[in-house]
Amino acid sequence: MRSTSSMLSRFSRQSHALLASKTNSLAPFLTSSSSYFSTCMVSKTKPALEENIYQLDDQKIDVNKYKNFKYELVYHHNENEIKVTESNSTELNLCNSINMALKQAMERDPKALVFGEDVAFGGVFRCTVDLKEQFGRDRVFNTPLSEQGIVGFAIGVAAMGHTAIAEIQFADYIFPAFDQIVNEAAKYRFRSGNLFDVGGLTIRTPSSAVGHGGHYHSQSPEAYFAHTPGLKVVIPRNPLQAKGLLLSSIEDPNPVIFFEPKILYRSSQCLVPNEAYKIPLEKAEILKEGKDVTVIGWGSQLYVLEKAVEMAKEVGIDCELIDLRTIVPWDIETVVNSVKKTGRCVVSHEAPLTGGFGSEIAATVQEKCFLHLESPVVRVCGLDTPFPLVHEKYYIPGVVKCFEMIKNAVNY
Amino acid sequence: MQKASRTVLVKSSHLLEKTSSLIASTRSSAHQFSKRFYATSCISSPNKPCYPGAVNATFTHQLEFRSSINPDGTPFPIFNIMSNDGEIVNEEAFKEIDYTPEQVVDLYKTMIRLETMDDILYNAQRQGRVSFYMTNYGEEALQVGSASALSPEDMIFAQYREAGVLMYRGFTLNEFLNQCFSTIEDYGKGRQMPVHYGSKKLNFQTISSPLGTQIPQAAGAGYVYRIQNSPHVCACYFGEGAASEGDFHAALNFASTLSCQTLFICRNNGFAISTPTRDQYHGDGIVARGIGYGMPSIRVDGNDLFAVYYATKRARQLSIESKGPVLIEFMTYRAGHHSTSDDASRYRSNEELMYWRNEQNPIIRVRKYLEKRQLWNDELEKTERDSNRKTVLSLLAKVEHAEKPHLDELVKDVFDSVPPILQQQREWTENVVKKYPEAFEGH
């Protein structure tokens, strides 16, 4: 069930460049045709509604340009949400911003505890570095190796009115705690008639693809939890978002699962305000406004989508890009308003297609935007297979797959 | 580890020693544990074992496999104070019991009140008046006895067969019945099945059906007491069947390694629904496992009110003063069906059941004790039972027709506030109800 220690240290020490190049090179043979992966095909015979604007299929795009991208979002934050200046901020990667958020949460809340497997020495991804030294071993500590124990213990801590910030080493290993999360944490307030709650509980866990994580260091299990009333599920896309959303998650009076896309730990960098700040949960963010198609994603998939949106721009498609940020309860209003404007919708996530959260979005969009839709809602997702090792680049909904499906949605 | 286990064995066999010495031995064993992590050097004596996983172990030249805690293979003894005839057989321990005669009478009254409630609600379920019920027959002494040894502020996490614990704490018959009948007065707002009680003011966490989940939660609560330097424990009740869940293992290991002020209280009543203990485990019950986790552990006669009280009281004291967990295994017998959905006669004989109901009944044992001391008699018995019966029956008549919780409660408390999507679902539901009211009559 666990990776070897050498694998752990490889994840935590690998350089930014290596991670970036390993994960995101896309297979050249995927560039010309979508027929190879026809998971959610739309007809290409119909002309676009707006005549003569999109003659897409004949255009040749230089895919190599999009192959190796840095984990830097062009649209990395919304100025209206947080003011970031050189003087009030520091350039941080994602694990450092998580670390800063944890420190500030613990400073603000003397009842906050941080625990999990290997967190005392700083964590296998270095997110809890120096916390034990600063706050003492009673507040920052290792637990025995048992995920059901970690979450059960955390629920008990939270039920006593303390703030429990539990870490599950990889999201792939959250399943032993599924019972505690789904049957206990999520239902604690409801079943007791609000006599007791575990609102002080936050579960942090590294998730998503990392280039070579295979079955058990790559999963994106958000959809399993999205089917559970009583939980909030949050996924940040960069260090700035991670800090604000994590601080909100910790302070939120409900149990929250906070998935941290592990590929971003060292690769994504941006200016992060030094002061503690919060970014609201349940609020999607429009990263880029556009008029032709709404493109929705979360976490590290936004870096892929941003490149796909750039490719689409080359062929004249103006995408509106949305970061959902909170998976549940999700911001239906922002998404629906956007799709009503653009008339088209593409959702993309790394997790498998069937039963993925994209299905929930697609169903809701078709229900609420039926008369506005110009083409079927498209889902670009992982395949319905376990997460593979050697075929990762074929499995993931990479830049070219996303581009192809955006193009199809518009060219329907 | 061996040395630590020996310390614990010594402790359990000398439970009657003064508390101060108990604490001293626990402290020294805790000290050994902490030293374990730092004993890194064996360069000077390479022939002494110094494996980090068991630093205090010695080498042996005898190839010996062990399957029992005690090398001679005898099972853990069962600590008792009062015989089945209500006679004190352990005067030394009995002297330490600080119950007043009035308190013993009160505890007896609580036990028969619990029994009366069980009788009536069990029958009410048979008549289809309540959807489900679970009785506490045979386990009344361990419930009220252990509850009386705890402080009212000690947090309790229970399984579902601990109504007597809650009753001792002051949960009224009215409160019990409102929960079972999902009335508007049910604190749980009619959301959970009957017998899933909870009380904020009585520090009793709301019961949930998944077995064993409360055990690691209780470890977490006991951890909070320890880091607060609090003079309280978290008491966690569970059956011997629940102890087979992975959560039990996680919980005891966490409580031990993280020094949690948690009392793990196992009700070993011989059955998990139809499964006898011989199909549940092959070791020496649950108590032997506590030793494996490095935890002071004791086996007690759960049908002996005094032994239950005394062992729980000392265990509580030990937990607080040593800042660590303690395990108690109460031996008892489930003298009723598992629940109203179960017919125990399919897997055990009626004679066996009647033996435990009549010959080995913890309530009758206390009654014998009281009668021998002229603290109780047939007349008092009749008056008390009749009065309980009347109270429960009149409450039953009341709650059966009581108002149910408002439909708003369907969507409240999922989160701290109602999200828009849930508000829409609630309105949609109400619209359908308004359109087709006859389809939704009754509950």
GROMACS .gro file of C-alpha atoms in nm, chain B residues 5 68 80 98 143 167 277 282 352 413:
model
   10
  417SER     CA    1   0.460  -0.600   2.929
  480SER     CA    2  -0.043  -1.639   2.494
  492ASN     CA    3  -1.454  -0.964   4.108
  510ASP     CA    4  -1.701   0.462   4.861
  555GLN     CA    5  -2.337   0.025   3.231
  579MET     CA    6  -2.960   0.700   3.223
  689THR     CA    7  -1.678  -1.530   2.044
  694HIS     CA    8  -0.881  -1.701   1.893
  764GLU     CA    9  -2.905  -2.090   2.811
  825ASP     CA   10  -2.729   2.070   0.969
   0.00000   0.00000   0.00000
